[in-house]
Amino acid sequence: MKVLIADDDALIRDGLKMILELEKDMEVVGTAANGQDCIGLCLEKSPDLVLMDIRMPVMDGVQATKLIKEQFNNIKILFLTTFKDTEYIISGIKYGAEGYVLKSSSPEVIIDSLRMIKRGNVVYGKDIAAMLSDMVQNNRTITPEEVGITQKEFEIMRCICDGLSNKEIADKLYMGEGTVRNYISNILEKLQLRDRTQLAVFYMKNF
């Protein structure tokens, strides 16, 4: 997979580049010091994934994500940040980021997160997931029946929220991978959601 790294700290950029290039399935196609340069490199290098810092000069990672998602349907984004910032987290999800991990995460966690996102999963580090859960809790939950969701669809939504891939869901629920894909498509249509990221947030907010 082709990875682009965007971070305003040169030491972090270079360190991440060295770590990722040790992986046989990863190629770092470029590094950027801000969101604006990152967008330019997306045009030039066509990465599969962007490992994106949130707070950067010129253009921050959230605004860069918004513009990247508007221009490129196939580029996935993993935020790498030291900031547990409500506004940034919610905005990043709104604009379509596939995941968040903290900069304090081990190289193994960052590498595994990139691979999971490449496979179509949403990824939140444990600290980020706990914070998201606290942020989106409201005073009233809804039942699956209220939004037309069956018990099996609800189980699949819970699995997606836990970060499971389609294959892992299929194995856990004893069904075919194609059947899982069909269920997910039906859920997205019923709830008028765009992707797995929005589905996971919907689940955390409402159930």
Steps between C-alpha positions, in 0.01 A plus 500: 500500500614854425511728806537877520610654832391852600647651819660836571766341724789388278626251760161329516467497120842345453453253784166380366647470152782279629259280697249452218764429236611197704164340415498300177143598415550875551659767286532861619438701185549842656502718811338838559541766768145637475157423362544707187816316396325173584221571250757579232676171563170313486456636148855408405550165677148348530555338841271232639522647850598825668645491852395848606589726791208718613660830598729634229581848368362642173220241492411261782430131458123533536467752218739295286285193563187686389665604173661160438169319550330742261757433229606138551251223574764231550746666741458396864618706794635404842547788744807481720480751781597594854183706538181363651306793361121464469457749217778350289387141560137565406596707196739233378230234522250730329737546207565127466824410682516124545677500834701659779798380701710689750861590422594319818380174343761236427625456141317166492167667580550765231599240241209271590261796484615589149449141387155483657393822329635374167272196544200729547473515879461803722767530771506689826769449761365394839546847650334667203214249494430557870497875447270472199261286696487762777463786252210364303294358786162671523227471756281268297594192311285346229413142427600333173132451421438877507729546199401179323811302594470125554681317779750351253568844348549636851756231575687589182497869593650413839774299328581792268519732800748255656718532189441153355553436129233337284683166525524526877130584522416206274704263717349633822139489382533181292403646165662557162712808435275592207198482730672739742564747217133484403391560858731803529369648174143459627585663833665799332198543274250474786683754715603722205866479598798527267749249636620284790640802684162671515338168592737453796434853626123452459522183708700665779269800507166322500528151651 
